[in-house]
mmCIF file of C-alpha atoms in Angstrom:
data_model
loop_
_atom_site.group_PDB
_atom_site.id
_atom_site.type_symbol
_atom_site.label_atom_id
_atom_site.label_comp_id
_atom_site.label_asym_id
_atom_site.label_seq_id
_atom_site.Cartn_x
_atom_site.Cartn_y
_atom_site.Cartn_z
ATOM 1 C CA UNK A 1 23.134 29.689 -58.812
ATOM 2 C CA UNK A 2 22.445 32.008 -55.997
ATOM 3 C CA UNK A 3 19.725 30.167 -54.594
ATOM 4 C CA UNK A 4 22.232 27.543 -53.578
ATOM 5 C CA UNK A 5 24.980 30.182 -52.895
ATOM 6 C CA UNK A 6 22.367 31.328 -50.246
ATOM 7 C CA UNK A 7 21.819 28.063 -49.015
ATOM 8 C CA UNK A 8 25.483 27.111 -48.310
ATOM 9 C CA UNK A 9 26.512 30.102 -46.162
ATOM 10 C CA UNK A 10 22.772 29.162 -44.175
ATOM 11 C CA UNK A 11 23.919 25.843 -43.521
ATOM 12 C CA UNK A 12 27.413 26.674 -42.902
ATOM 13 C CA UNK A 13 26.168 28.650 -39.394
ATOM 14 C CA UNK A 14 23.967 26.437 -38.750
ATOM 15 C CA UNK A 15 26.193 22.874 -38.769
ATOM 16 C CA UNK A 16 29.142 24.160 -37.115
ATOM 17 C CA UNK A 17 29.762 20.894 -35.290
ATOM 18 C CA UNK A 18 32.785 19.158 -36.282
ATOM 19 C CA UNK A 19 31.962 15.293 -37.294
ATOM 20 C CA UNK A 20 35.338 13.729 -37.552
ATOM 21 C CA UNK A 21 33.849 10.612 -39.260
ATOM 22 C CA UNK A 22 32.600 12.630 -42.240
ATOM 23 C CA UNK A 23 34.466 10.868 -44.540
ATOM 24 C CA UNK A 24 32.549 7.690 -44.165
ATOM 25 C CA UNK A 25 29.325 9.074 -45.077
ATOM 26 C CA UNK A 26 29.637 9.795 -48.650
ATOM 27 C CA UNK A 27 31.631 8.016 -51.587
ATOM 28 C CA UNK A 28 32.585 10.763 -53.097
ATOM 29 C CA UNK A 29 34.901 11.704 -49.969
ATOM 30 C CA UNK A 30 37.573 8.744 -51.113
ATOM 31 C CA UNK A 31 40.086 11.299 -52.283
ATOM 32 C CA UNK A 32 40.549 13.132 -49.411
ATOM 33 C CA UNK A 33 39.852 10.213 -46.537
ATOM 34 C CA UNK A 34 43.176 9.093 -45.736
ATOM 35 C CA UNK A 35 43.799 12.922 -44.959
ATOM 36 C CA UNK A 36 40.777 13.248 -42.671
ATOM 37 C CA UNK A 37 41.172 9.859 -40.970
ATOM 38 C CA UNK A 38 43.958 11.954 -39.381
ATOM 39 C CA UNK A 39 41.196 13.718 -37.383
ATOM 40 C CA UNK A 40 38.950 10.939 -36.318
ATOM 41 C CA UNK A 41 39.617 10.310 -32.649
ATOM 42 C CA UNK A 42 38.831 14.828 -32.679
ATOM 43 C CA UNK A 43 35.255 15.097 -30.465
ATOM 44 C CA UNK A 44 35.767 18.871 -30.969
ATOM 45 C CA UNK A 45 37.464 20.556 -34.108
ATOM 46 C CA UNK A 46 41.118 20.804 -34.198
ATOM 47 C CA UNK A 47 43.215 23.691 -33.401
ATOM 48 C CA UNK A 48 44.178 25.389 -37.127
ATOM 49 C CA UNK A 49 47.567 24.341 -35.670
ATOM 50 C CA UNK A 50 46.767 20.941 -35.496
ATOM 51 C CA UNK A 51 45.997 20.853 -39.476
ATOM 52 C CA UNK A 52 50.022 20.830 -40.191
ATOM 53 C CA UNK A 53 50.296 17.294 -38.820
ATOM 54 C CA UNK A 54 48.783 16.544 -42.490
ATOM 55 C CA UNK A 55 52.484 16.868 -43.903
ATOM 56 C CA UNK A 56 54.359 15.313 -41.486
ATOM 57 C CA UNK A 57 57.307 17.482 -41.730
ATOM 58 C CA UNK A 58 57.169 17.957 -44.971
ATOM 59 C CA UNK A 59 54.368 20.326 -46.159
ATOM 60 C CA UNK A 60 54.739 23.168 -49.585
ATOM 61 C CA UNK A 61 52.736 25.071 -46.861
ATOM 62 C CA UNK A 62 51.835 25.552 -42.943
ATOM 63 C CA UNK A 63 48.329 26.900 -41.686
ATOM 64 C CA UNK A 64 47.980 29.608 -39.599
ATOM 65 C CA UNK A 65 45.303 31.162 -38.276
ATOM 66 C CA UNK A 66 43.366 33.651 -40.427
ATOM 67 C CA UNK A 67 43.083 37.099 -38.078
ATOM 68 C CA UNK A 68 39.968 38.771 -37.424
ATOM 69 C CA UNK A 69 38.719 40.799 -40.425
ATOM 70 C CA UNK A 70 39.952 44.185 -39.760
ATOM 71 C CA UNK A 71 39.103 47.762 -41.866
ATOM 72 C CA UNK A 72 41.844 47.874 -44.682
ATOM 73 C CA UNK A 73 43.699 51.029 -43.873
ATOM 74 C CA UNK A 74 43.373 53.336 -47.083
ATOM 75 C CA UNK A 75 46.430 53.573 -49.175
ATOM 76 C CA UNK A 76 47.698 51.261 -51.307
ATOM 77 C CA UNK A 77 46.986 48.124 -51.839
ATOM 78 C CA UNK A 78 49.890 46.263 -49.974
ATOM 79 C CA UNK A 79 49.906 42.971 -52.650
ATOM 80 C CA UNK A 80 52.334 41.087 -49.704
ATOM 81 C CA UNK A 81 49.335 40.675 -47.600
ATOM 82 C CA UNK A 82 46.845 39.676 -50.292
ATOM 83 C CA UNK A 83 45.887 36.003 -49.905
ATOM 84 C CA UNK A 84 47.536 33.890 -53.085
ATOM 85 C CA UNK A 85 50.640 36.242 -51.958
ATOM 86 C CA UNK A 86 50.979 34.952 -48.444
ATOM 87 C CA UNK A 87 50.348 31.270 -50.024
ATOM 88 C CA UNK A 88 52.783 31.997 -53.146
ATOM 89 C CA UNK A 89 56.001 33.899 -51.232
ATOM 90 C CA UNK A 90 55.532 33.151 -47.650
ATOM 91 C CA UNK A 91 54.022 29.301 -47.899
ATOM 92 C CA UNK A 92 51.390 30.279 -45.358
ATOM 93 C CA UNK A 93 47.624 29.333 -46.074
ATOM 94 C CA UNK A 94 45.614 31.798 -43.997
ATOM 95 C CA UNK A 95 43.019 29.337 -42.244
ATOM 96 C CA UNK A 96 39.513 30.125 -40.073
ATOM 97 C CA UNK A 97 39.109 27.909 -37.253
ATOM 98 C CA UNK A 98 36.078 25.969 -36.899
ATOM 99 C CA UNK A 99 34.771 26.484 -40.623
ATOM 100 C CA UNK A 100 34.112 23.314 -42.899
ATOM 101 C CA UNK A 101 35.411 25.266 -45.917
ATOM 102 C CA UNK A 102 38.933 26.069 -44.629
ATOM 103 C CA UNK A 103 39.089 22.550 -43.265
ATOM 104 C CA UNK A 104 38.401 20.764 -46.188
ATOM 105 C CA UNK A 105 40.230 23.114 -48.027
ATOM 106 C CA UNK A 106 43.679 21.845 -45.760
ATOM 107 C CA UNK A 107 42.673 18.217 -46.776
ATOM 108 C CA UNK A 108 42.728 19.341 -50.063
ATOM 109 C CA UNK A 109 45.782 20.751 -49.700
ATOM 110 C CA UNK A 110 47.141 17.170 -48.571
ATOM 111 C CA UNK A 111 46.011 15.175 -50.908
ATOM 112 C CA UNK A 112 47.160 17.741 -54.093
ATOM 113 C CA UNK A 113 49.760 19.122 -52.904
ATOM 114 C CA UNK A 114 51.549 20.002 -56.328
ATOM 115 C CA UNK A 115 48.351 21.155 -57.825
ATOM 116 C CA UNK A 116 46.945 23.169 -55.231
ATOM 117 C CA UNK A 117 50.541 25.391 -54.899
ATOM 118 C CA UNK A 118 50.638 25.447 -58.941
ATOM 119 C CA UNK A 119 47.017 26.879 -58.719
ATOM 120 C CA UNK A 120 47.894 29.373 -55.994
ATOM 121 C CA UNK A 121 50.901 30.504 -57.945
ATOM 122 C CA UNK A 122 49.177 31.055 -60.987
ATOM 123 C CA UNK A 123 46.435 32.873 -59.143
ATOM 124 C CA UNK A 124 48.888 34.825 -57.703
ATOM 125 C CA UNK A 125 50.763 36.057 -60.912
ATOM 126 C CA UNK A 126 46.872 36.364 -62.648
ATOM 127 C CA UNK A 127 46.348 38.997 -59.627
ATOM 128 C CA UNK A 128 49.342 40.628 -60.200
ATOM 129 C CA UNK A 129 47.955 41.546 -63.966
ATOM 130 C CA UNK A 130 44.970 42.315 -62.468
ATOM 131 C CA UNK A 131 45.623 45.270 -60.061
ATOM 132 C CA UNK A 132 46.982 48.547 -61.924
ATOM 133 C CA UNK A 133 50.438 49.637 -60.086
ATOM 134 C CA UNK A 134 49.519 51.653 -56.665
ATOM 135 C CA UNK A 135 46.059 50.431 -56.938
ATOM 136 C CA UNK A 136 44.177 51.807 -53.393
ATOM 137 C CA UNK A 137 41.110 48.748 -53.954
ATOM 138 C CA UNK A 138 40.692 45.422 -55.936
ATOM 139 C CA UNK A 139 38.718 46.359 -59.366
ATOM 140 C CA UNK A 140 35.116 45.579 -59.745
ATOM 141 C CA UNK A 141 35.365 42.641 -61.637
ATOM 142 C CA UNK A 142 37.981 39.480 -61.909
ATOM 143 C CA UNK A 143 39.308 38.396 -65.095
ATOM 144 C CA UNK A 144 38.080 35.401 -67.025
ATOM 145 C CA UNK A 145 41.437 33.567 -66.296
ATOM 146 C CA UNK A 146 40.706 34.516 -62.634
ATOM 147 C CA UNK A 147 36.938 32.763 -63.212
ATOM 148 C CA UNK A 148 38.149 29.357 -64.328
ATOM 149 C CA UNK A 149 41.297 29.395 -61.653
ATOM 150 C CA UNK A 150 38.743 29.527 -59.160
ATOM 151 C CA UNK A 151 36.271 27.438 -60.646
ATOM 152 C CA UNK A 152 39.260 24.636 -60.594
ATOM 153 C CA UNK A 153 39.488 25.120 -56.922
ATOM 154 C CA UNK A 154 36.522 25.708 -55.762
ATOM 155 C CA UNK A 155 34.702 23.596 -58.425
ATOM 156 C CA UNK A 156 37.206 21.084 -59.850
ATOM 157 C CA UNK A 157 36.142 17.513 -60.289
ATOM 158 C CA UNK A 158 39.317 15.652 -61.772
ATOM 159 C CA UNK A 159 38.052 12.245 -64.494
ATOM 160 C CA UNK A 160 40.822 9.937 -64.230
ATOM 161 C CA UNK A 161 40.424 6.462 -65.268
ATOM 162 C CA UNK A 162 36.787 6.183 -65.451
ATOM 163 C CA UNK A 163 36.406 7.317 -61.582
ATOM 164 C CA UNK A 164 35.593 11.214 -60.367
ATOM 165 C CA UNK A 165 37.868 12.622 -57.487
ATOM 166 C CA UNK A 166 36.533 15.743 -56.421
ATOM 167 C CA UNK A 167 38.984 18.466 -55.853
ATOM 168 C CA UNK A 168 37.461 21.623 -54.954
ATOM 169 C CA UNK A 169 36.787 21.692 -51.577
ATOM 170 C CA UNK A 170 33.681 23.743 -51.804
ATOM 171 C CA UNK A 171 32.041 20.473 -53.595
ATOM 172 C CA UNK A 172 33.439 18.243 -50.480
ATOM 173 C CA UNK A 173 31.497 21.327 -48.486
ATOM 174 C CA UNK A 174 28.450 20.943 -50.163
ATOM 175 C CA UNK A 175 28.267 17.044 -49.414
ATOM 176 C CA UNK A 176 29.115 18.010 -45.589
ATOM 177 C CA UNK A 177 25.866 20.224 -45.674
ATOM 178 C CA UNK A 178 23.825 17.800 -47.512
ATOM 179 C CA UNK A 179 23.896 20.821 -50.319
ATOM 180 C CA UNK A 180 25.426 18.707 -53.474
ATOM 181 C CA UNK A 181 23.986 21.448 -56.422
ATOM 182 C CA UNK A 182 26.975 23.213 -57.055
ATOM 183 C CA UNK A 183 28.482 25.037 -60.018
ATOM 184 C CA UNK A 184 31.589 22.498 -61.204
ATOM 185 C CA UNK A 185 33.761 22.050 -63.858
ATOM 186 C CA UNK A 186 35.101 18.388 -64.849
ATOM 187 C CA UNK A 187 38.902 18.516 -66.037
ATOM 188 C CA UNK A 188 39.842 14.947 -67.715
ATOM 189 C CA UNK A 189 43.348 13.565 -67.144
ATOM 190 C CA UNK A 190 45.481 11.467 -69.039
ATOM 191 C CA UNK A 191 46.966 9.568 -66.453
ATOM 192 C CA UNK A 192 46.093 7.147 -63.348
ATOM 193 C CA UNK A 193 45.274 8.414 -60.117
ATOM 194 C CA UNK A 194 48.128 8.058 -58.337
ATOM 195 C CA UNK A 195 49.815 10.838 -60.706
ATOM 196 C CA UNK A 196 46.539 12.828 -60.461
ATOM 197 C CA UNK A 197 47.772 15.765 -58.417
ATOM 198 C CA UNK A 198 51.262 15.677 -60.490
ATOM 199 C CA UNK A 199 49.549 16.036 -63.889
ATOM 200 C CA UNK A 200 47.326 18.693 -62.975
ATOM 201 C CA UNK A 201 49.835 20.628 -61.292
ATOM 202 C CA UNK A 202 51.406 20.649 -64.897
ATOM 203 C CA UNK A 203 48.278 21.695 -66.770
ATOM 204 C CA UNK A 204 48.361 24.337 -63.964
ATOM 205 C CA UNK A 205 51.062 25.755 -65.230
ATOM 206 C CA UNK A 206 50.831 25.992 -68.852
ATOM 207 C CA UNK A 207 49.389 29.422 -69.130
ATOM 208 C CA UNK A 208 47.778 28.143 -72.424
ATOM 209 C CA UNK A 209 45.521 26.055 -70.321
ATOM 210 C CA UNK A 210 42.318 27.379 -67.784
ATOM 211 C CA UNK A 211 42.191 30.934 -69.728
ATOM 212 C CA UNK A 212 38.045 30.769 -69.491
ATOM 213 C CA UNK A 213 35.731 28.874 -67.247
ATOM 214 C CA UNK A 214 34.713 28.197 -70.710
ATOM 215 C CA UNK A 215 37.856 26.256 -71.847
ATOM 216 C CA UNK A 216 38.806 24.596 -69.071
#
């Protein structure tokens, strides 16, 4: 849906302001409120910093600040460096400040925190397959196990005892931007909410699961 794709990075420049009452103006925000009701005294957007107070002490990850897109010097490839690496082996989520989608892509992170590092992991080891040894650029095209991966994260809207909690945060991003048409994928659980991020985290990891965006 490029049309939409188009729309979405428009918007993003254009509604930079931070609204830390989001999360009240849309149902479908309930997963992820208690998480953003940390932010709601914020007039301006907090400091990437300031996202780690979502774990209390006790995050699977920190935030740090994403640095300025530089040139890749040619080479190879250095994998370390590569984004599901830093997440995977150094428990550091890369993070733009001011940006909606890394935002809501921390809340995520604190309300599935078991899924989100399974997903990473196995995004991680599905990159690893990908890139031929001393590989100097990414290939052209991603796998179809990389497709549905990020489908689930980007995408993922979790059906757990007859209620839908979204979990990609580019679906939370489209409700920020009044832009709800995106591509999703529903993924039914077995289980109650409370043991929603637990029981996806295991699907996660069953490499017989999320092979194809069309077997998810």
């Amino acid at each position: 849906m490029p049309a939409v794709a188009d729309r979405i990075r428009k918007v993003r420049w254009e509604r930079t302001a931070f609204d830390a009452r989001f999360y009240t103006r849309h149902e479908d925000f309930w997963p992820i409120a208690r998480a953003a009701s940390l932010f709601s005294a914020h007039d301006d957007w907090p400091a990437v910093a300031e996202y780690n107070q979502l774990f209390a002490g006790e995050a699977p990850v920190r935030f740090e600040e994403a640095p300025l897109k530089r040139r890749r010097p040619r080479g190879e490839i250095d994998r370390r460096e590569l984004y599901d690496a830093r997440i995977t082996h150094d428990r550091v989520v890369p993070t733009r400040p001011r940006m909606w989608h890394d935002f809501l892509n921390a809340l995520v992170w604190a309300t599935f925190p078991r899924a989100k590092t399974a997903l990473h992991r196995r995004q991680h080891a599905a990159i690893e397959r990908w890139i031929p040894p001393r590989a100097t650029q990414l290939p052209n095209a991603r796998t179809r196990e990389q497709d549905a991966l990020a489908l689930v994260d980007e995408g993922g809207v979790l059906l757990v005892e007859g209620r839908t909690m979204l979990f990609g945060h580019a679906l939370y991003e489209g409700h920020v931007f009044g832009q709800p048409a995106m591509v999703s994928r529903a993924v039914e659980l077995a289980g109650a909410v409370d043991t929603a991020d637990e029981e996806l985290a295991s699907m996660l990891d069953d490499p017989t699961r999320f092979r194809s965006p069309d077997t998810l």
